[in-house]
Amino acid sequence: MKKYVLDLTVKSVERIHERYVLLKLTDKERLPEMMPGQFVEVRVDDSPSTFLRRPISINFVDYDLNELWLLVATIGNGTRRLAQLKAGEKLNCVLPLGNGFTLSEKQSAGGTSLLVGGGVGVAPLLYLGSKLKLNGQDPTFLLGARSARDLLLLDEFRKYGRVMITTEDGSEGEKGFVTNHSVLQNECFGHIQCCGPTPMMKAVAHYSRQAGVECEVSLENLMACGLGACLCCVEKTTEGNLCVCKDGPVFNVNRLMW
């Protein structure tokens, strides 16, 4: 897929949580085609301590409004600077990067997909769910967080499918981790796609293998170049060491040494 370097215009910056902002970007030209699970590398200007671009998952693409959404966790100087952007400013982006989630025949109309996310890992699942809905499917989202106040974009997810929730403190949904949710014991799914903390993804991968269900995960290894040149995001796989940014970030769990 062709890659672009674009100076996108900031349309809005929404503070949706004390630690998260939602950037909505646009351009004069139609945004290029992007797939769920791909990401962008953004250049952080006016941050003296930030030398490298920051990889950020594609949260959503609205081609009717010509908007690209990026859900940003403000955890360092670079991402905090992104949260300070104002409408009308420019953000230099390289996109789309990596390989996205599979949209296979199993996920056509009548298929059963479970999309599992935790923390900021829920980001790529919104666009994925919208694509599945467009294909005639009603995906189920299983979203986990520490508490009710840490759940993100629930109203957006509910536009595209059923939303099941776990919180560690039991303040919303079922108490515990996503792999403890009763939906996994009571229902069968044809395909699982997952993004979030590595321990959570490994637990979901273990469940999928026991259940005999195809499973893809989106890895969040540390990245720098986003193009497979710097080798800092290497992951051990059944095919040897692969760059998550170029060969992933989405992998079938059977390819991983988990």
mmCIF file of C-alpha atoms in Angstrom:
data_model
loop_
_atom_site.group_PDB
_atom_site.id
_atom_site.type_symbol
_atom_site.label_atom_id
_atom_site.label_comp_id
_atom_site.label_asym_id
_atom_site.label_seq_id
_atom_site.Cartn_x
_atom_site.Cartn_y
_atom_site.Cartn_z
ATOM 1 C CA MET A 1 0.000 0.000 0.000
ATOM 2 C CA LYS A 2 1.329 3.412 -0.964
ATOM 3 C CA LYS A 3 2.662 5.583 1.873
ATOM 4 C CA TYR A 4 2.165 9.335 2.135
ATOM 5 C CA VAL A 5 3.848 12.172 4.022
ATOM 6 C CA LEU A 6 1.118 14.716 4.683
ATOM 7 C CA ASP A 7 0.791 17.946 6.618
ATOM 8 C CA LEU A 8 -2.667 17.314 8.008
ATOM 9 C CA THR A 9 -4.744 20.080 9.541
ATOM 10 C CA VAL A 10 -5.921 19.726 13.137
ATOM 11 C CA LYS A 11 -9.698 19.957 13.122
ATOM 12 C CA SER A 12 -10.191 19.479 16.853
ATOM 13 C CA VAL A 13 -8.480 18.246 20.016
ATOM 14 C CA GLU A 14 -10.918 16.667 22.478
ATOM 15 C CA ARG A 15 -9.860 15.936 26.047
ATOM 16 C CA ILE A 16 -11.859 12.742 26.657
ATOM 17 C CA HIS A 17 -9.979 11.697 29.814
ATOM 18 C CA GLU A 18 -7.302 13.178 32.046
ATOM 19 C CA ARG A 19 -4.748 10.989 30.228
ATOM 20 C CA TYR A 20 -6.212 10.822 26.715
ATOM 21 C CA VAL A 21 -7.022 13.210 23.900
ATOM 22 C CA LEU A 22 -8.766 12.524 20.609
ATOM 23 C CA LEU A 23 -7.156 14.307 17.660
ATOM 24 C CA LYS A 24 -9.297 14.798 14.574
ATOM 25 C CA LEU A 25 -7.263 15.621 11.481
ATOM 26 C CA THR A 26 -8.274 16.568 7.959
ATOM 27 C CA ASP A 27 -6.779 17.570 4.621
ATOM 28 C CA LYS A 28 -7.712 19.562 1.518
ATOM 29 C CA GLU A 29 -7.465 16.388 -0.549
ATOM 30 C CA ARG A 30 -9.310 13.158 0.145
ATOM 31 C CA LEU A 31 -7.503 11.132 2.786
ATOM 32 C CA PRO A 32 -5.730 8.033 1.418
ATOM 33 C CA GLU A 33 -7.129 4.563 1.931
ATOM 34 C CA MET A 34 -6.258 3.110 5.343
ATOM 35 C CA MET A 35 -6.990 -0.274 6.870
ATOM 36 C CA PRO A 36 -7.955 -1.077 10.474
ATOM 37 C CA GLY A 37 -4.862 -1.949 12.474
ATOM 38 C CA GLN A 38 -2.497 0.277 10.507
ATOM 39 C CA PHE A 39 -0.812 3.240 12.174
ATOM 40 C CA VAL A 40 0.752 6.630 11.489
ATOM 41 C CA GLU A 41 4.083 8.138 12.492
ATOM 42 C CA VAL A 42 3.618 11.726 13.611
ATOM 43 C CA ARG A 43 6.328 14.364 13.863
ATOM 44 C CA VAL A 44 6.261 16.257 17.134
ATOM 45 C CA ASP A 45 7.316 19.854 16.561
ATOM 46 C CA ASP A 46 8.280 22.335 19.302
ATOM 47 C CA SER A 47 9.291 19.612 21.754
ATOM 48 C CA PRO A 48 13.075 19.890 22.254
ATOM 49 C CA SER A 49 13.366 16.493 23.957
ATOM 50 C CA THR A 50 11.390 14.633 21.267
ATOM 51 C CA PHE A 51 13.648 13.579 18.403
ATOM 52 C CA LEU A 52 11.731 10.670 16.892
ATOM 53 C CA ARG A 53 8.283 10.437 15.387
ATOM 54 C CA ARG A 54 5.587 8.852 17.518
ATOM 55 C CA PRO A 55 3.640 5.801 16.235
ATOM 56 C CA ILE A 56 -0.097 6.120 16.838
ATOM 57 C CA SER A 57 -2.828 3.649 15.885
ATOM 58 C CA ILE A 58 -5.503 4.723 13.450
ATOM 59 C CA ASN A 59 -8.569 5.063 15.647
ATOM 60 C CA PHE A 60 -11.110 5.867 12.946
ATOM 61 C CA VAL A 61 -11.400 7.247 9.430
ATOM 62 C CA ASP A 62 -14.535 9.125 8.386
ATOM 63 C CA TYR A 63 -14.343 9.612 4.636
ATOM 64 C CA ASP A 64 -17.635 11.532 4.524
ATOM 65 C CA LEU A 65 -16.133 14.211 6.794
ATOM 66 C CA ASN A 66 -12.582 13.512 5.519
ATOM 67 C CA GLU A 67 -11.378 13.000 9.101
ATOM 68 C CA LEU A 68 -8.628 10.843 10.581
ATOM 69 C CA TRP A 69 -8.949 10.185 14.324
ATOM 70 C CA LEU A 70 -5.966 9.477 16.558
ATOM 71 C CA LEU A 71 -6.467 8.473 20.191
ATOM 72 C CA VAL A 72 -3.389 9.714 22.051
ATOM 73 C CA ALA A 73 -2.276 8.662 25.530
ATOM 74 C CA THR A 74 -0.405 11.611 27.031
ATOM 75 C CA ILE A 75 2.399 9.729 28.777
ATOM 76 C CA GLY A 76 5.540 11.626 27.749
ATOM 77 C CA ASN A 77 6.812 14.964 26.484
ATOM 78 C CA GLY A 78 5.996 14.145 22.869
ATOM 79 C CA THR A 79 2.425 13.041 23.399
ATOM 80 C CA ARG A 80 1.792 15.860 25.877
ATOM 81 C CA ARG A 81 2.865 18.281 23.157
ATOM 82 C CA LEU A 82 0.395 16.663 20.757
ATOM 83 C CA ALA A 83 -2.347 17.260 23.320
ATOM 84 C CA GLN A 84 -1.526 20.985 23.185
ATOM 85 C CA LEU A 85 -2.223 21.286 19.462
ATOM 86 C CA LYS A 86 -4.863 23.797 18.423
ATOM 87 C CA ALA A 87 -7.439 23.691 15.658
ATOM 88 C CA GLY A 88 -5.921 24.959 12.427
ATOM 89 C CA GLU A 89 -2.360 23.850 13.224
ATOM 90 C CA LYS A 90 -0.542 21.318 11.049
ATOM 91 C CA LEU A 91 0.620 17.840 12.041
ATOM 92 C CA ASN A 92 3.099 16.064 9.778
ATOM 93 C CA CYS A 93 2.151 12.390 9.388
ATOM 94 C CA VAL A 94 3.560 9.393 7.529
ATOM 95 C CA LEU A 95 0.697 7.042 6.686
ATOM 96 C CA PRO A 96 -0.605 4.410 6.413
ATOM 97 C CA LEU A 97 2.048 2.139 7.922
ATOM 98 C CA GLY A 98 2.128 -1.564 8.745
ATOM 99 C CA ASN A 99 -0.311 -4.354 7.993
ATOM 100 C CA GLY A 100 -3.813 -4.259 9.375
ATOM 101 C CA PHE A 101 -6.362 -6.745 10.645
ATOM 102 C CA THR A 102 -7.677 -9.423 8.315
ATOM 103 C CA LEU A 103 -11.128 -8.849 6.875
ATOM 104 C CA SER A 104 -11.728 -12.435 5.752
ATOM 105 C CA GLU A 105 -14.647 -14.511 4.514
ATOM 106 C CA LYS A 106 -15.186 -15.606 8.119
ATOM 107 C CA GLN A 107 -16.089 -12.020 8.859
ATOM 108 C CA SER A 108 -18.645 -11.575 6.101
ATOM 109 C CA ALA A 109 -22.351 -11.249 6.812
ATOM 110 C CA GLY A 110 -23.399 -13.756 9.437
ATOM 111 C CA GLY A 111 -19.902 -14.177 10.834
ATOM 112 C CA THR A 112 -19.149 -13.785 14.515
ATOM 113 C CA SER A 113 -16.211 -11.583 15.457
ATOM 114 C CA LEU A 114 -15.099 -10.699 18.975
ATOM 115 C CA LEU A 115 -12.965 -7.566 19.229
ATOM 116 C CA VAL A 116 -11.074 -7.431 22.522
ATOM 117 C CA GLY A 117 -9.334 -4.284 23.781
ATOM 118 C CA GLY A 118 -7.780 -2.939 26.943
ATOM 119 C CA GLY A 119 -6.671 0.583 27.809
ATOM 120 C CA VAL A 120 -5.536 2.629 24.827
ATOM 121 C CA GLY A 121 -5.435 -0.687 22.942
ATOM 122 C CA VAL A 122 -9.116 -0.172 22.178
ATOM 123 C CA ALA A 123 -8.101 2.478 19.624
ATOM 124 C CA PRO A 124 -7.785 0.393 16.419
ATOM 125 C CA LEU A 125 -10.904 -1.646 17.212
ATOM 126 C CA LEU A 126 -13.302 1.222 16.499
ATOM 127 C CA TYR A 127 -12.326 1.486 12.833
ATOM 128 C CA LEU A 128 -12.234 -2.315 12.585
ATOM 129 C CA GLY A 129 -15.742 -2.568 14.010
ATOM 130 C CA SER A 130 -17.036 0.025 11.554
ATOM 131 C CA LYS A 131 -15.591 -1.950 8.634
ATOM 132 C CA LEU A 132 -17.166 -5.180 9.872
ATOM 133 C CA LYS A 133 -20.498 -3.400 10.282
ATOM 134 C CA LEU A 134 -20.190 -2.129 6.720
ATOM 135 C CA ASN A 135 -19.655 -5.751 5.627
ATOM 136 C CA GLY A 136 -22.981 -6.706 7.161
ATOM 137 C CA GLN A 137 -21.739 -8.061 10.467
ATOM 138 C CA ASP A 138 -22.585 -7.178 14.064
ATOM 139 C CA PRO A 139 -19.291 -7.485 15.941
ATOM 140 C CA THR A 140 -19.085 -7.855 19.699
ATOM 141 C CA PHE A 141 -16.662 -5.586 21.533
ATOM 142 C CA LEU A 142 -15.163 -6.812 24.806
ATOM 143 C CA LEU A 143 -13.476 -3.817 26.437
ATOM 144 C CA GLY A 144 -11.514 -3.781 29.667
ATOM 145 C CA ALA A 145 -10.254 -1.019 31.926
ATOM 146 C CA ARG A 146 -9.207 -0.411 35.518
ATOM 147 C CA SER A 147 -12.439 1.390 36.356
ATOM 148 C CA ALA A 148 -15.539 2.882 34.742
ATOM 149 C CA ARG A 149 -13.857 6.275 34.396
ATOM 150 C CA ASP A 150 -11.110 4.715 32.288
ATOM 151 C CA LEU A 151 -13.431 3.329 29.615
ATOM 152 C CA LEU A 152 -13.009 5.209 26.346
ATOM 153 C CA LEU A 153 -15.355 6.110 23.473
ATOM 154 C CA LEU A 154 -18.146 3.736 24.532
ATOM 155 C CA ASP A 155 -20.825 5.672 22.632
ATOM 156 C CA GLU A 156 -18.765 5.376 19.447
ATOM 157 C CA PHE A 157 -18.281 1.622 19.868
ATOM 158 C CA ARG A 158 -22.005 1.113 20.441
ATOM 159 C CA LYS A 159 -22.695 2.498 16.966
ATOM 160 C CA TYR A 160 -21.135 -0.592 15.420
ATOM 161 C CA GLY A 161 -21.885 -3.521 17.711
ATOM 162 C CA ARG A 162 -22.672 -4.923 21.113
ATOM 163 C CA VAL A 163 -20.333 -3.712 23.873
ATOM 164 C CA MET A 164 -19.347 -5.954 26.787
ATOM 165 C CA ILE A 165 -17.288 -4.470 29.623
ATOM 166 C CA THR A 166 -14.965 -5.586 32.378
ATOM 167 C CA THR A 167 -13.397 -3.355 35.015
ATOM 168 C CA GLU A 168 -10.822 -4.431 37.556
ATOM 169 C CA ASP A 169 -12.697 -2.742 40.405
ATOM 170 C CA GLY A 170 -16.161 -3.816 39.246
ATOM 171 C CA SER A 171 -17.383 -0.239 38.833
ATOM 172 C CA GLU A 172 -18.923 -1.072 35.427
ATOM 173 C CA GLY A 173 -19.663 -4.313 33.654
ATOM 174 C CA GLU A 174 -18.246 -7.519 35.093
ATOM 175 C CA LYS A 175 -15.452 -7.387 37.639
ATOM 176 C CA GLY A 176 -12.086 -8.756 36.553
ATOM 177 C CA PHE A 177 -10.080 -9.003 33.347
ATOM 178 C CA VAL A 178 -11.473 -9.419 29.838
ATOM 179 C CA THR A 179 -10.633 -13.129 29.843
ATOM 180 C CA ASN A 180 -12.898 -13.562 32.902
ATOM 181 C CA HIS A 181 -15.986 -12.189 31.136
ATOM 182 C CA SER A 182 -18.920 -14.595 30.978
ATOM 183 C CA VAL A 183 -19.410 -14.007 27.239
ATOM 184 C CA LEU A 184 -16.349 -16.194 26.628
ATOM 185 C CA GLN A 185 -17.974 -19.097 28.467
ATOM 186 C CA ASN A 186 -21.484 -18.602 27.127
ATOM 187 C CA GLU A 187 -20.947 -17.825 23.446
ATOM 188 C CA CYS A 188 -18.847 -19.036 20.524
ATOM 189 C CA PHE A 189 -17.035 -16.755 18.097
ATOM 190 C CA GLY A 190 -15.532 -17.464 14.713
ATOM 191 C CA HIS A 191 -12.713 -14.933 14.943
ATOM 192 C CA ILE A 192 -11.029 -12.902 17.695
ATOM 193 C CA GLN A 193 -9.051 -9.710 17.132
ATOM 194 C CA CYS A 194 -7.283 -8.043 20.019
ATOM 195 C CA CYS A 195 -5.151 -5.082 21.043
ATOM 196 C CA GLY A 196 -3.970 -3.974 24.469
ATOM 197 C CA PRO A 197 -1.357 -4.719 27.131
ATOM 198 C CA THR A 198 0.843 -7.712 26.276
ATOM 199 C CA PRO A 199 -0.266 -9.853 29.269
ATOM 200 C CA MET A 200 -3.889 -9.338 28.226
ATOM 201 C CA MET A 201 -3.165 -10.288 24.604
ATOM 202 C CA LYS A 202 -1.260 -13.397 25.693
ATOM 203 C CA ALA A 203 -4.220 -14.431 27.850
ATOM 204 C CA VAL A 204 -6.613 -13.911 24.934
ATOM 205 C CA ALA A 205 -4.262 -15.890 22.670
ATOM 206 C CA HIS A 206 -4.251 -18.751 25.205
ATOM 207 C CA TYR A 207 -8.040 -18.714 25.317
ATOM 208 C CA SER A 208 -8.322 -18.711 21.521
ATOM 209 C CA ARG A 209 -6.011 -21.703 21.175
ATOM 210 C CA GLN A 210 -7.973 -23.689 23.740
ATOM 211 C CA ALA A 211 -11.239 -22.753 22.029
ATOM 212 C CA GLY A 212 -9.877 -23.466 18.555
ATOM 213 C CA VAL A 213 -10.666 -19.943 17.349
ATOM 214 C CA GLU A 214 -8.568 -17.934 14.899
ATOM 215 C CA CYS A 215 -7.009 -14.952 16.688
ATOM 216 C CA GLU A 216 -5.084 -11.880 15.612
ATOM 217 C CA VAL A 217 -3.333 -9.434 17.932
ATOM 218 C CA SER A 218 -1.918 -5.979 17.298
ATOM 219 C CA LEU A 219 1.465 -5.658 18.987
ATOM 220 C CA GLU A 220 2.621 -2.417 20.584
ATOM 221 C CA ASN A 221 6.400 -2.914 20.610
ATOM 222 C CA LEU A 222 8.522 0.208 20.905
ATOM 223 C CA MET A 223 8.979 1.714 17.443
ATOM 224 C CA ALA A 224 11.146 4.459 16.005
ATOM 225 C CA CYS A 225 11.276 4.579 12.200
ATOM 226 C CA GLY A 226 8.024 2.748 11.427
ATOM 227 C CA LEU A 227 9.558 1.366 8.229
ATOM 228 C CA GLY A 228 11.582 -1.646 9.383
ATOM 229 C CA ALA A 229 14.984 0.048 9.185
ATOM 230 C CA CYS A 230 15.986 0.624 12.810
ATOM 231 C CA LEU A 231 15.112 -2.901 14.094
ATOM 232 C CA CYS A 232 14.083 -1.694 17.561
ATOM 233 C CA CYS A 233 10.623 -3.309 17.346
ATOM 234 C CA VAL A 234 11.749 -6.852 16.466
ATOM 235 C CA GLU A 235 9.542 -9.721 17.643
ATOM 236 C CA LYS A 236 10.429 -13.424 17.718
ATOM 237 C CA THR A 237 8.105 -15.414 15.479
ATOM 238 C CA THR A 238 7.881 -18.874 13.949
ATOM 239 C CA GLU A 239 9.489 -17.311 10.862
ATOM 240 C CA GLY A 240 12.399 -15.762 12.768
ATOM 241 C CA ASN A 241 12.755 -12.185 13.968
ATOM 242 C CA LEU A 242 10.299 -9.828 12.276
ATOM 243 C CA CYS A 243 9.818 -6.072 12.525
ATOM 244 C CA VAL A 244 6.481 -5.277 14.114
ATOM 245 C CA CYS A 245 6.226 -1.956 12.274
ATOM 246 C CA LYS A 246 6.696 -3.470 8.807
ATOM 247 C CA ASP A 247 5.569 -7.111 9.126
ATOM 248 C CA GLY A 248 2.861 -6.293 11.679
ATOM 249 C CA PRO A 249 1.710 -4.730 13.874
ATOM 250 C CA VAL A 250 -1.070 -7.297 13.421
ATOM 251 C CA PHE A 251 -0.075 -10.962 13.680
ATOM 252 C CA ASN A 252 -1.960 -14.225 13.822
ATOM 253 C CA VAL A 253 -1.115 -15.625 17.256
ATOM 254 C CA ASN A 254 0.063 -18.868 15.658
ATOM 255 C CA ARG A 255 3.002 -16.929 14.209
ATOM 256 C CA LEU A 256 4.121 -15.685 17.619
ATOM 257 C CA MET A 257 6.363 -17.460 20.131
ATOM 258 C CA TRP A 258 3.743 -17.183 22.841
#
